[in-house]
CSV table of C-alpha atoms and ligand atoms in Angstrom, one decimal:
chain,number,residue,atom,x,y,z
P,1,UNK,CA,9.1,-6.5,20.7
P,2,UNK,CA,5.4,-7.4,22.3
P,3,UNK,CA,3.3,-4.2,22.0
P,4,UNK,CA,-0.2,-5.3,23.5
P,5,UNK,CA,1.5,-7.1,27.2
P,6,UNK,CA,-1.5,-7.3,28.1
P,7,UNK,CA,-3.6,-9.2,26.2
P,8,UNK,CA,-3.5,-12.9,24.8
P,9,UNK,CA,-5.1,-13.9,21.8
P,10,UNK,CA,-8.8,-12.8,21.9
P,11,UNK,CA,-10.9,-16.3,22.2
P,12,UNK,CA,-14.5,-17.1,21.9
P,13,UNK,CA,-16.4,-17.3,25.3
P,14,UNK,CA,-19.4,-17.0,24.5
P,15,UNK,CA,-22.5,-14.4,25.4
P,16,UNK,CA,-22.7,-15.0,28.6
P,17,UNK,CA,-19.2,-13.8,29.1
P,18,UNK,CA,-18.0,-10.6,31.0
P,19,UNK,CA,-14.6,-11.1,29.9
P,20,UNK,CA,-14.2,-7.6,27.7
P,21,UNK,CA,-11.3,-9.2,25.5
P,22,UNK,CA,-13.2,-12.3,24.5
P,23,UNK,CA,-15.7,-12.6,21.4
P,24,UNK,CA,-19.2,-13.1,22.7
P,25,UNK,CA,-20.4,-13.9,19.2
P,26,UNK,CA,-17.5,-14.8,16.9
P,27,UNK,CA,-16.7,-18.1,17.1
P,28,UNK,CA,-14.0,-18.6,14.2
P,29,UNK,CA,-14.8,-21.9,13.6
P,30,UNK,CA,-18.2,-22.7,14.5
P,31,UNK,CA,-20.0,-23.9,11.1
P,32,UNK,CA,-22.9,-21.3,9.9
P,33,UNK,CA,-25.0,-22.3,7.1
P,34,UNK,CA,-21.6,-24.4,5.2
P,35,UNK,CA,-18.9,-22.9,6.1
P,36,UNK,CA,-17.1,-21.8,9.0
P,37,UNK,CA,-17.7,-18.6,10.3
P,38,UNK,CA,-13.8,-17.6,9.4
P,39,UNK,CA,-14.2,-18.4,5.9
P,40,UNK,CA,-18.0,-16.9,6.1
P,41,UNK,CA,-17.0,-13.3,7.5
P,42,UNK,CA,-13.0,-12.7,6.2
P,43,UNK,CA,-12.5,-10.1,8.6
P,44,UNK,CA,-9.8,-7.5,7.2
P,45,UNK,CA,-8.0,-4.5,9.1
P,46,UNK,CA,-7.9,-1.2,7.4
P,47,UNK,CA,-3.8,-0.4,7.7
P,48,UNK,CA,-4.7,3.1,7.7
P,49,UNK,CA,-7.4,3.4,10.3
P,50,UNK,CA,-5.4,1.2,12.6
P,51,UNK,CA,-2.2,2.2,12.1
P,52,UNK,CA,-1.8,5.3,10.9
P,53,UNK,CA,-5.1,7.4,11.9
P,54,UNK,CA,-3.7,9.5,15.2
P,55,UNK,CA,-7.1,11.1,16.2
P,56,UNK,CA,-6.5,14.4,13.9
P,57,UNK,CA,-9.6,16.2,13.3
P,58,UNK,CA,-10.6,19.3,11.8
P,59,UNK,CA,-10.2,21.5,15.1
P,60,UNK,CA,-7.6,19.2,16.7
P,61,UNK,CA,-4.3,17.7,16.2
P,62,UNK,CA,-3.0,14.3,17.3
P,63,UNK,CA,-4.4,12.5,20.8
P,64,UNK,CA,-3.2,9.0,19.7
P,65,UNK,CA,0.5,8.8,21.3
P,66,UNK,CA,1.6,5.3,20.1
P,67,UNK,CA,4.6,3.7,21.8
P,68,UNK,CA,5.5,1.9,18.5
P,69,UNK,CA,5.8,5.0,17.0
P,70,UNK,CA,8.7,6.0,18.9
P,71,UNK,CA,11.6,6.3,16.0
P,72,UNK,CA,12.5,9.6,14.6
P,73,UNK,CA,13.2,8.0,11.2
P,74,UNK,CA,10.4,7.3,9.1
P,75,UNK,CA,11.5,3.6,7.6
P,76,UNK,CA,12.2,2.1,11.0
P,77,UNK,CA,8.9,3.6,12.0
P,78,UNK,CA,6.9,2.1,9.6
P,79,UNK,CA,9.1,-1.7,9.9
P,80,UNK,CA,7.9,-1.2,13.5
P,81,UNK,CA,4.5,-0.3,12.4
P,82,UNK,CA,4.6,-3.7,10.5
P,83,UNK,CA,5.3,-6.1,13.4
P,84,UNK,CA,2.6,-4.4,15.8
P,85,UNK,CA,0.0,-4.7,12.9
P,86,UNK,CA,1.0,-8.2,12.7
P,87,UNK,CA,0.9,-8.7,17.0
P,88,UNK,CA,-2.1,-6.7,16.5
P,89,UNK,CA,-4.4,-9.0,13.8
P,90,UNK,CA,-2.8,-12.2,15.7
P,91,UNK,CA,-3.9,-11.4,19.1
P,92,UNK,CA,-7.0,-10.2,17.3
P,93,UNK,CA,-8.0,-12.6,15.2
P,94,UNK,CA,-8.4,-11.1,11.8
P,95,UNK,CA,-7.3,-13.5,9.2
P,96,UNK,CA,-7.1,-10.8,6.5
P,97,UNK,CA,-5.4,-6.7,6.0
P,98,UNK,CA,-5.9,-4.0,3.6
P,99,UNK,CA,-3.8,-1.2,2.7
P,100,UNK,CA,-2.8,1.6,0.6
P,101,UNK,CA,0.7,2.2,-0.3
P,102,UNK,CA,0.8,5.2,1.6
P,103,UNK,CA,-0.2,3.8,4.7
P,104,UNK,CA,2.5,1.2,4.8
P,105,UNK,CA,5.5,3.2,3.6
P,106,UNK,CA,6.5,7.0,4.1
P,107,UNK,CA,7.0,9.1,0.2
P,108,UNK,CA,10.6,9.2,-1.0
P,109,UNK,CA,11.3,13.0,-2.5
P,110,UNK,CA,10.5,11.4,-5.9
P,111,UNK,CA,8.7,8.3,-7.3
P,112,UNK,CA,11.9,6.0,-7.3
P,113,UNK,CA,12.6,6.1,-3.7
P,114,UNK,CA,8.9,5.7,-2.6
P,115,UNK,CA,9.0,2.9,-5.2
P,116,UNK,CA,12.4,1.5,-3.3
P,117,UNK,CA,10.6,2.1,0.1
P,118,UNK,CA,7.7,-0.1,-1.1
P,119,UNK,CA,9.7,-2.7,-1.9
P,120,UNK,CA,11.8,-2.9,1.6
P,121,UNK,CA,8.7,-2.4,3.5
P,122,UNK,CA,6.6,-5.4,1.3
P,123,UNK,CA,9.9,-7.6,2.1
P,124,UNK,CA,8.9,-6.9,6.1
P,125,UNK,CA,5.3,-7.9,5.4
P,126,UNK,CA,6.2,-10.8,3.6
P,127,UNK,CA,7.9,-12.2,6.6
P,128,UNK,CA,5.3,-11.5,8.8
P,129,UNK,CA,2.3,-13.0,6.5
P,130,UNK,CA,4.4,-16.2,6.4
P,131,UNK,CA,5.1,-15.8,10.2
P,132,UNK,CA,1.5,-15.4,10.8
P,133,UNK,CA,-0.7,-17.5,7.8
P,134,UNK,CA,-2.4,-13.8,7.7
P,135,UNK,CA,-3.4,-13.1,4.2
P,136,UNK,CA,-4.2,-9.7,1.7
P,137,UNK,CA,-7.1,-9.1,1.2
P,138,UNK,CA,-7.2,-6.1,-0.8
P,139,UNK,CA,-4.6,-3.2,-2.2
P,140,UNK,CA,-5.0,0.3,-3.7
P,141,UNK,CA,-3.0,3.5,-3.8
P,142,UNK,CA,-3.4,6.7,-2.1
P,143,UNK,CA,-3.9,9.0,-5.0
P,144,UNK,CA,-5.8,11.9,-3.5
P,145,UNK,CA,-4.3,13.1,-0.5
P,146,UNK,CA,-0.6,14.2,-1.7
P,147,UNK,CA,-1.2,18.3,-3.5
P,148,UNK,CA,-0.4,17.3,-7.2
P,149,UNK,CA,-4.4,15.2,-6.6
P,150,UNK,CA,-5.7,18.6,-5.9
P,151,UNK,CA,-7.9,18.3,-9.3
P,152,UNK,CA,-8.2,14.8,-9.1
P,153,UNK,CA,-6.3,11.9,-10.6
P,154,UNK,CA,-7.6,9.8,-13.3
P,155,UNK,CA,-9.5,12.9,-13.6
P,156,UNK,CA,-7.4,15.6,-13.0
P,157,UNK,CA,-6.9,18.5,-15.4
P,158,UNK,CA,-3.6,18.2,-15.8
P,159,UNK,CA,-2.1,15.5,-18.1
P,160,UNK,CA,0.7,15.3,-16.1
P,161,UNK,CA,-1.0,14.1,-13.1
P,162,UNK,CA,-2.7,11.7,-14.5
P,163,UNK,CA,0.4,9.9,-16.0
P,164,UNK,CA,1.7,10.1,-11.9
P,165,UNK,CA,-1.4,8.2,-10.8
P,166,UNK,CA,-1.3,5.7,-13.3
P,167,UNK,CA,2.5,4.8,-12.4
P,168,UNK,CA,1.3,4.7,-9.0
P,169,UNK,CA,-1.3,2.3,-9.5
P,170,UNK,CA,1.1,0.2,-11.7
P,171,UNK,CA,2.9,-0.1,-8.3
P,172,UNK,CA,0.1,-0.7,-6.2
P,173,UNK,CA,-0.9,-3.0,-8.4
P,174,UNK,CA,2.4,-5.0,-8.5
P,175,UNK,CA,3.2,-5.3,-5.0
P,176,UNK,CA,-0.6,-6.1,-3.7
P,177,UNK,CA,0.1,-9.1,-6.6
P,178,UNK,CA,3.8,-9.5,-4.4
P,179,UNK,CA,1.6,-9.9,-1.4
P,180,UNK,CA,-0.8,-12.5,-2.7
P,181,UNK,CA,-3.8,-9.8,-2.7
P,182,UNK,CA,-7.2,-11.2,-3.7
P,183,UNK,CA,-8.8,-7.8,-4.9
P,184,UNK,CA,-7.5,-4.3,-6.6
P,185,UNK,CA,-9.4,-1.1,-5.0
P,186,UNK,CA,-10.2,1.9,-6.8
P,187,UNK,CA,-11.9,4.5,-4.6
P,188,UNK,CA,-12.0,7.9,-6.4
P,189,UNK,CA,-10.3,10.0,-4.1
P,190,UNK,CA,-10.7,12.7,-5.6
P,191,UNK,CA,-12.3,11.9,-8.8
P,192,UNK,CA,-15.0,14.3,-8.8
P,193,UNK,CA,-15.8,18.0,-9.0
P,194,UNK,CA,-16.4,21.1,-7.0
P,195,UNK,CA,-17.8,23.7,-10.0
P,196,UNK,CA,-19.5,23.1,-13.7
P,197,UNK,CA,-18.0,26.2,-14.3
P,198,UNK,CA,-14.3,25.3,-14.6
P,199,UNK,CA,-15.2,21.2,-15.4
P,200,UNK,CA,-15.6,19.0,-18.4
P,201,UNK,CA,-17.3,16.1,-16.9
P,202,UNK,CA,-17.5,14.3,-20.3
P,203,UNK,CA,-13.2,14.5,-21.0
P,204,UNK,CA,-13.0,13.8,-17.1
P,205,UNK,CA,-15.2,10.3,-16.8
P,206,UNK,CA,-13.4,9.7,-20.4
P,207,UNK,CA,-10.1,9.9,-18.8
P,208,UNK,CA,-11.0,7.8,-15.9
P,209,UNK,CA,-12.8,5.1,-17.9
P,210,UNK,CA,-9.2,5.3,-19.8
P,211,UNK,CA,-7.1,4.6,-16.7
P,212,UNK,CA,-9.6,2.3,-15.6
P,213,UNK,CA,-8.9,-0.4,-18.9
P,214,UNK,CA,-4.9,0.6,-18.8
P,215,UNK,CA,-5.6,-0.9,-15.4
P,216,UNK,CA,-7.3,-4.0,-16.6
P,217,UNK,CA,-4.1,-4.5,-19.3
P,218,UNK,CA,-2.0,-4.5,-16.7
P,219,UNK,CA,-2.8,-6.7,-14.9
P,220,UNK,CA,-3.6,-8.8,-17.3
P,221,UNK,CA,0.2,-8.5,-18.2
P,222,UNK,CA,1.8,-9.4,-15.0
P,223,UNK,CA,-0.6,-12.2,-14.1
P,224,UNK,CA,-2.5,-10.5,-11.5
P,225,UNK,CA,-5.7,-12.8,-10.9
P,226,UNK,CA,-7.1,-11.0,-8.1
P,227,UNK,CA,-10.4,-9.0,-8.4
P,228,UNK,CA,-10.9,-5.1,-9.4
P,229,UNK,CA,-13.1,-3.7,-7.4
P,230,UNK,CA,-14.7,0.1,-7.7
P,231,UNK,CA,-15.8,1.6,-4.3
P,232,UNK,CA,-18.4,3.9,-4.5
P,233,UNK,CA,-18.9,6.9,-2.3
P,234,UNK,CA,-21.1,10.2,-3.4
P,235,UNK,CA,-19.4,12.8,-2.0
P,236,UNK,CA,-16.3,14.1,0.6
P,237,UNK,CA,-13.6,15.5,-0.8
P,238,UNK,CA,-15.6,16.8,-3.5
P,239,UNK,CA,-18.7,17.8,-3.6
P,240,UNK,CA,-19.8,15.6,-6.2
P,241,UNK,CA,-18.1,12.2,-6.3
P,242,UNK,CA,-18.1,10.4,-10.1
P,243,UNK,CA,-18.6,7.0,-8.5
P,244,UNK,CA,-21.5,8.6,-6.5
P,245,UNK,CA,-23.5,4.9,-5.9
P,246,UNK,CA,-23.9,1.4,-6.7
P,247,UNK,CA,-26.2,2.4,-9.7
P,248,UNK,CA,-24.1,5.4,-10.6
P,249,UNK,CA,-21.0,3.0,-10.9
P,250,UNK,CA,-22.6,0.2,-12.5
P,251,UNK,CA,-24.3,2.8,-15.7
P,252,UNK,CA,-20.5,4.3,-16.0
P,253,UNK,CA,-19.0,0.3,-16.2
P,254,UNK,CA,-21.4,-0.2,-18.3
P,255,UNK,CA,-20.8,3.1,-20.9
P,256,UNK,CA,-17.2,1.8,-21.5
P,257,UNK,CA,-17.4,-1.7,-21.2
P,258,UNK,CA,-15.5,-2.1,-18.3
P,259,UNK,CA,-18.5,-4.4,-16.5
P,260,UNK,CA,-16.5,-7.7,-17.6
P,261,UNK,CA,-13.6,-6.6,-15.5
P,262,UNK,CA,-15.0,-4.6,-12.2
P,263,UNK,CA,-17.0,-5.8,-9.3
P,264,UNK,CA,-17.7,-3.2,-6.4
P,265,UNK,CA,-16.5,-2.3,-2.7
P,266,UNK,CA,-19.5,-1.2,-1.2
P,267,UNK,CA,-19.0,0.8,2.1
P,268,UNK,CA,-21.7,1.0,4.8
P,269,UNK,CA,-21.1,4.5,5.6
P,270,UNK,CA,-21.0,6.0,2.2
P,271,UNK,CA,-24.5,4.3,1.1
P,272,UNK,CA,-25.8,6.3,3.5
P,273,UNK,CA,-24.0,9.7,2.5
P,274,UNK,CA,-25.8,8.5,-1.0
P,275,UNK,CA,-29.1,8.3,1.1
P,276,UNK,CA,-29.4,4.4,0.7
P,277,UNK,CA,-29.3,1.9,3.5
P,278,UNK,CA,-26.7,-0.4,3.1
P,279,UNK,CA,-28.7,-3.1,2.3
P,280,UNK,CA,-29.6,-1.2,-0.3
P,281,UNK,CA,-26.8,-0.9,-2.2
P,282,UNK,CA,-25.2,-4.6,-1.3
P,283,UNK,CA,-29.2,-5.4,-3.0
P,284,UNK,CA,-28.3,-3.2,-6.4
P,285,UNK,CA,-24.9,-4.7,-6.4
P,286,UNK,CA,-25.8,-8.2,-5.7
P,287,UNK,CA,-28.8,-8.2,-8.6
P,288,UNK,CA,-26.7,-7.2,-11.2
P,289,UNK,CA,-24.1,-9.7,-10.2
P,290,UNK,CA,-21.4,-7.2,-8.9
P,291,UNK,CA,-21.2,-7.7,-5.4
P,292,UNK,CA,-17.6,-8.1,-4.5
P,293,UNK,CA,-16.0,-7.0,-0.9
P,294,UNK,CA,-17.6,-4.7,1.8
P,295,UNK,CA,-16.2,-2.1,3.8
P,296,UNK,CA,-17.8,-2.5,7.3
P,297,UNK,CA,-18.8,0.2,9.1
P,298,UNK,CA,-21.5,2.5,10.2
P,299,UNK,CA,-22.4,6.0,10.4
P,300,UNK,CA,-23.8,8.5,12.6
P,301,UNK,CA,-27.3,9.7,11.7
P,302,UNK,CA,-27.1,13.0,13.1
P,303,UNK,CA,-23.9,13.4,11.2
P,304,UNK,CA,-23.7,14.5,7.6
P,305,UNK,CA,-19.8,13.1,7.1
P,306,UNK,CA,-18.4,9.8,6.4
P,307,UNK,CA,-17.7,9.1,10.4
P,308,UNK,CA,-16.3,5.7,9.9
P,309,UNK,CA,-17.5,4.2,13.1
P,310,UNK,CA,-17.1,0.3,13.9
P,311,UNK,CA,-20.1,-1.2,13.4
P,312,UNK,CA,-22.5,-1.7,16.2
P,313,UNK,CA,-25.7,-1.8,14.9
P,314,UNK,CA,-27.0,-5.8,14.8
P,315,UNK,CA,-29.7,-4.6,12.7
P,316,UNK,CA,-27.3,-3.4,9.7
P,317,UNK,CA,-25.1,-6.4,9.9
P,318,UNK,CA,-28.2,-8.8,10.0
P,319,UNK,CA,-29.5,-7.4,6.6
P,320,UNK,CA,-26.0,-6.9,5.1
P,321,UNK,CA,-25.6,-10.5,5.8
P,322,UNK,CA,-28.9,-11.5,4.3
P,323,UNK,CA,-27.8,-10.2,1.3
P,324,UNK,CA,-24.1,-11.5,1.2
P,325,UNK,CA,-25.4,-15.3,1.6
P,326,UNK,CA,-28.5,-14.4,-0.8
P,327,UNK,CA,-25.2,-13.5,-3.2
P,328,UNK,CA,-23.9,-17.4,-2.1
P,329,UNK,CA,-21.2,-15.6,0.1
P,330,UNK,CA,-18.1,-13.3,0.4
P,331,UNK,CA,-16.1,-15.7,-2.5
P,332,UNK,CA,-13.0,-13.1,-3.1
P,333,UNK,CA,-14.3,-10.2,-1.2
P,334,UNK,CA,-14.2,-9.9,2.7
P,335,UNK,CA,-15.8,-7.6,5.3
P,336,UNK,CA,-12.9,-5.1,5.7
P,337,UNK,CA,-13.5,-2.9,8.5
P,338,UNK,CA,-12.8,0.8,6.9
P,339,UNK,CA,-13.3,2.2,10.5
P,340,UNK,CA,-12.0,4.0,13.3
P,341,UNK,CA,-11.8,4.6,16.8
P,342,UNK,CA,-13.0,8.2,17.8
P,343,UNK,CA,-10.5,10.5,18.5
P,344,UNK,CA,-11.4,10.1,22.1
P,345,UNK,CA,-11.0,6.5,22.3
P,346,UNK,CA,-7.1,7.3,22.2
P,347,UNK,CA,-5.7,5.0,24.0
P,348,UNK,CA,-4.3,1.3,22.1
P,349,UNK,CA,-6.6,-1.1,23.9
P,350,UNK,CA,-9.2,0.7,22.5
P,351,UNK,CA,-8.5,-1.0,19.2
P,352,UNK,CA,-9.5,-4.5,20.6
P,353,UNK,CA,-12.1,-3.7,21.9
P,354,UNK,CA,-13.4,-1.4,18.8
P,355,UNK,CA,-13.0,-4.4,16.6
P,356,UNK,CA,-13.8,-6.9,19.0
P,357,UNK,CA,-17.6,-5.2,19.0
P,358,UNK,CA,-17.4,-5.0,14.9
P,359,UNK,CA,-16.6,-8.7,14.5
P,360,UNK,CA,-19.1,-9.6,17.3
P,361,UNK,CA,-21.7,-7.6,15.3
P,362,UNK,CA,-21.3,-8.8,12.5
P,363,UNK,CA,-20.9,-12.8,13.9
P,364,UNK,CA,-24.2,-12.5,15.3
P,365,UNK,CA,-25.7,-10.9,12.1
P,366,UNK,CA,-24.7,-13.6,9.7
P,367,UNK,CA,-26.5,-16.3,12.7
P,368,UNK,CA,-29.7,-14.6,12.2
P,369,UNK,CA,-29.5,-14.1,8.5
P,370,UNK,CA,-29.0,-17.7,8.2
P,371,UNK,CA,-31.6,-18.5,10.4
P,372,UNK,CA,-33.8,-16.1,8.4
P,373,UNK,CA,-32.8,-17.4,5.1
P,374,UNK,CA,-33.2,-21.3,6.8
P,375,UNK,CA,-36.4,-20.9,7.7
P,376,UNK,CA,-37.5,-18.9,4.3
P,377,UNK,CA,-38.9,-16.2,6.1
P,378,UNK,CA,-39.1,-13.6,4.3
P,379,UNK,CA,-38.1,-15.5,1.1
P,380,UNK,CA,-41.4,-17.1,1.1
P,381,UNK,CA,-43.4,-14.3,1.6
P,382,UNK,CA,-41.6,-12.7,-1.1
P,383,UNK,CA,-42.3,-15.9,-3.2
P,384,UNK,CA,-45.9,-16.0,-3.0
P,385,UNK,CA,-46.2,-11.9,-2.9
P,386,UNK,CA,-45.0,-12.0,-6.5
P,387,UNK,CA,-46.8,-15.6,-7.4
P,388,UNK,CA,-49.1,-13.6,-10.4
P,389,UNK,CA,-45.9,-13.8,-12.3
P,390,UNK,CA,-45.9,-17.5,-12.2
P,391,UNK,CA,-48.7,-18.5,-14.2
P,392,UNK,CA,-51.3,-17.1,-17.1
P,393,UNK,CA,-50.9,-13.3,-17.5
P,394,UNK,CA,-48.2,-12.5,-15.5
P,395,UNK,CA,-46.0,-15.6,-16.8
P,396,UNK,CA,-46.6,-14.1,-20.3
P,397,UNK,CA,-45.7,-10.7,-19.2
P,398,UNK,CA,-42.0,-12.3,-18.0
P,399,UNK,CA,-41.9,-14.5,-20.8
P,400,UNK,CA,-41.8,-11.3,-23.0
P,401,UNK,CA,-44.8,-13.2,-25.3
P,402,UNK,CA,-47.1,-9.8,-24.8
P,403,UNK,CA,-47.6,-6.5,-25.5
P,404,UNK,CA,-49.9,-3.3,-24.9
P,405,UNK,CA,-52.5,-4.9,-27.3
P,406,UNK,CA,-52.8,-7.4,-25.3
P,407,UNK,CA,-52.4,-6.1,-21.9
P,408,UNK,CA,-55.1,-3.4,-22.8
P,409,UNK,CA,-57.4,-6.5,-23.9
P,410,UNK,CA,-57.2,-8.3,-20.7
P,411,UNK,CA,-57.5,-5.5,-18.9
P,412,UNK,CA,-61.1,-4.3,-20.7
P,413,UNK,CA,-62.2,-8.2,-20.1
P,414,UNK,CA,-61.0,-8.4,-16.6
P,415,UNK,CA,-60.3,-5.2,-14.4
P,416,UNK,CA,-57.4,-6.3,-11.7
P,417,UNK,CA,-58.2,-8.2,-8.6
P,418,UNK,CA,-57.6,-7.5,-5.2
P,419,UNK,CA,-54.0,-6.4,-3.8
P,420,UNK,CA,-53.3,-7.5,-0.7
P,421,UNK,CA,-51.6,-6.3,2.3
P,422,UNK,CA,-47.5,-5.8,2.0
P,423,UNK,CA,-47.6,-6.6,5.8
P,424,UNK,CA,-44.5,-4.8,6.6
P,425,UNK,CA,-44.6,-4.2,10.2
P,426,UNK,CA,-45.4,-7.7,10.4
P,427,UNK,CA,-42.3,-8.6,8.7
P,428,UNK,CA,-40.4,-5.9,11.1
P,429,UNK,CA,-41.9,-7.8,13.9
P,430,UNK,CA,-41.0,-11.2,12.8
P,431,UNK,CA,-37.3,-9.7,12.2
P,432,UNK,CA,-37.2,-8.5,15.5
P,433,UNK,CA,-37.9,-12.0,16.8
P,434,UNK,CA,-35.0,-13.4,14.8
P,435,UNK,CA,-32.9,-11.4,16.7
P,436,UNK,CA,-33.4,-11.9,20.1
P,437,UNK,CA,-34.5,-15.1,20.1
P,438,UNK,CA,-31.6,-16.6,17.5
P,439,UNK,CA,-29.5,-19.2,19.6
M,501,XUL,C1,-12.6,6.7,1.9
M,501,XUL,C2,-12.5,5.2,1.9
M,501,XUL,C3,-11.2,4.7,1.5
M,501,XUL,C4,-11.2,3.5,0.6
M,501,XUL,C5,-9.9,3.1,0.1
M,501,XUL,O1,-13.9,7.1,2.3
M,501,XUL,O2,-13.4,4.5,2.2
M,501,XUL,O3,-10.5,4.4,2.7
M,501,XUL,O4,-11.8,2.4,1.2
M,501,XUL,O5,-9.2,4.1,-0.5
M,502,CO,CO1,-13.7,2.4,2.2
C-alpha cells in the first residue's frame, strides 16, 4: 500500500528551484569538507513526532486524521504505521530513525505482552530496514508518560517503579541492539522534582546514577556496542529536570563515574529552555569530549515551552555545524530531527515539506561552516586573540610552571599591556557574509 501517491522520491535540484518537493540545499552526495553530505549530516526521523504526534494540545484534541491509521485494532495499526514510515523516510530521504518503544508498539495489559508486541512489531521493521538499507540510529524507552512514572522513574519514590523502568530499559535496550541501533537514549522523563518538601534529591540522583551503571552492565552483557547517550533538558514535565544542561549532566557523570560510559544528546530546543544557545551547549559538550548525537530543532522565542519546531533558522544550523566539524564530525551520533509539525499543519504532505526545510537548513549550514572553518575565519582570530598564552608569561601560566609569587612579581615589574578590541560585530558582519555569499 503507497500512502504519499503523490510524491516521488524527493531529489536535489538545486536553489534556484521552485519545485516545493525538491531539496534546494541537500545534495546527499555532494562532498563537503571529506565526506559526503549523507554521511556528514545522518538525518534521523523522530517515530514519535512523525508517526504518532496527532496535533493534541492542551486546549484541543486530534486534527491530524491519518489514512494509515484506519484499523480499529491497535497491532495492524501500528504494522501499517511501519510501512508508511518506511514509504515515508524513502521518498524522503532520511537514511536514519529513532524511536521509543512506545511509539512503535501499543502496551499489552502487562509487561509480557508489550514485550511480545515488541518483538512482532521489531520483526516488521526488520523487513523494512533490509527492504530499504535504512538504518537505527538511536533507541530509548518511554518511561514517563504511562501513570506508574508519575514520581519519576529511575527516580521515583517507589521501589517498585523503579524495578518497572529498569526492565523496560533492559527491553529497549535489547531490541534497539535487534535493530542494529548505533546509540542508547536516556532522556529523564520525568526524573526531576516538583517540591523540596516531599523530595530527597540525594537518594533520587543516587538511584538514577544506580540505574544508569545497571545500564552500562547490561549492555555490556549482551554485546551491545552502540553509544549511551544522556539528553539533557532543564525543565517540562517537572519543574526542575536532574539532567537540567550540558554542564549539569557532565558534573553528575562525573560524581558516579559514569563519564567512561555516557556521551550526550543535545537538543536545540531544550538549550534554550536552559537559557543557552545551542551552540552553547554542543561548545560545553564538545570541550569536554562528550559530544555525541543532536536532536535538531528550534524553538520559539516568544514561547517559554519546548515547541519542537523544524528548524528553520540558517543561523542556528551554521553554528551547530561549526561546532560538530570543530568535534571532527557526527562519528556515531546523527542530527535526529525531535520535531513537529504544528497542529495546524495537519495535513500529511506537510511532513515533506516540514522536513524537507530542516534538512535544507541544516545542508546549507554545514556549507558555510566549512567554508568558515576553510578559510580559518574565526579560528584565526581566535588564534592570535589568545597568542599571550604562547610564549613567556602566559606559556608558563599554561605550562602550570607558576604561581601567585610569581604572578604578583611580574605584575609589580610590568603592569599589563594594552587589551585590544574583541571586534565582535565585525565578526557578526563577516558571518553574515558567509552566509549569503557561500556558493
Ligand atoms: C523530550 C524529548 C524526547 C527525547 C527522547 O523533550 O526530547 O523526545 O528526545 O525521549
Ligand atoms: Co529530544
Amino acid at each position: 500500500m503507497t500512502y504519499f501517491k503523490d510524491v516521488e522520491q524527493i531529489k536535489y535540484k538545486g536553489p534556484k528551484s521552485k519545485n516545493l518537493l525538491a531539496f534546494k540545499y541537500y545534495n546527499p552526495e555532494e562532498i563537503v569538507n571529506g565526506k559526503s553530505m549523507k554521511d556528514q549530516l545522518r538525518f534521523a526521523m523522530s517515530y514519535w513526532h512523525t508517526f504518532t504526534f496527532m496535533g493534541v494540545d492542551p486546549f484541543g484534541s486530534p486534527t491530524m486524521d491519518r489514512p494509515w491509521d484506519s484499523s480499529e485494532d491497535a497491532m495492524e495499526k501500528a504494522i501499517e504505521r511501519v510501512h508508511v514510515a518506511f514509504e515515508f523516510m524513502e521518498k524522503a530521504q532520511i537514511p536514519f530513525f529513532c524511536f521509543h518503544d512506545a511509539d512503535i508498539a501499543p502496551r499489552g495489559k502487562d509487561l509480557e505482552e508489550t514485550n511480545k508486541r515488541l518483538d512482532i512489531i521489531v520483526g516488521v521493521i526488520k523487513e523494512e530496514m533490509k527492504r530499504t538499507g535504512i538504518k537505527c540510529l538511536w533507541g530509548t524507552t518511554n518511561a514517563f508518560g504511562d501513570d506508574k512514572f508519575v514520581h519519576g522513574a529511575g527516580t521515583s519514590c517507589n521501589a517498585t517503579v523503579f524495578a518497572y523502568a529498569a526492565a523496560q530499559i533492559k527491553k529497549a535496550m535489547e531490541i534497539t541492539k535487534e535493530l542494529g541501533g548505533e546509540n542508547y537514549v536516556f532522556w529523564g522523563g520525568r526524573e526531576g522534582y516538583e517540591t523540596l518538601l516531599n523530595t530527597n534529591t540525594g537518594l533520587e540522583l543516587d538511584n538514577l546514577a544506580r540505574l544508569l551503571h545497571m545500564a552500562v552492565d547490561y549492555a555490556k552483557e549482551i554485546g551491545f556496542d552502540g553509544q549511551l547517550l544522556i539528553e539533557p533538558k532543564p525543565k517540562e514535565p517537572t519543574k526542575h529536570q536532574y539532567d537540567f544542561d550540558v554542564s549539569t549532566v557532565l558534573a553528575f557523570l562525573r560524581k558516579y563515574d559514569l563519564m567512561d560510559h555516557f556521551k550526550l544528546n543535545i537538543e536545540a530546543n531544550h538549550a534554550t529552555l536552559a537559557q543557552h544557545t545551542f551552540q552553547h551547549e554542543l561548545n560545553m559538550a564538545r570541550i569536554n569530549g562528550a559530544l555525541g548525537s543532536v536532536d535538531a530543532n528550534q524553538g520559539d522565542l516568544l514561547l517559554g515551552w519546548d515547541t519542537d519546531q523544524f528548524p528553520t533558522n540558517i543561523y542556528d544550523t551554521v553554528l551547530a555545524m561549526y561546532e560538530i566539524l570543530l568535534d571532527g564530525g557526527l562519528k556515531k551520533g546523527g542530527l535526529n530531527f525531535d520535531s513537529k509539525v504544528r497542529r495546524a499543519s495537519f495535513d500529511e504532505y506537510d511532513l515533506f515539506y516540514s522536513y524537507i526545510a530542516g534538512m535544507d537548513t541544516f545542508a546549507r549550514g554545514l556549507k558555510v561552516a566549512a567554508k568558515l572553518l576553510d578559510d580559518g575565519v574565526f579560528e584565526d582570530f581566535k588564534a592570535k586573540r589568545y597568542a599571550s598564552y604562547n610564549e613567556g608569561l602566559g606559556k608558563d601560566i599554561v605550562d602550570n610552571k607558576i604561581g601567585f609569587k610569581e604572578l604578583e612579581a611580574y605584575a609589580l615589574e610590568h603592569g599589563v599591556t594594552k587589551n585590544t578590541s574583541g571586534r565582535q560585530e565585525m565578526l557578526e558582519g563577516i558571518l553574515n557574509q558567509y552566509i549569503m555569499e557561500t556558493e
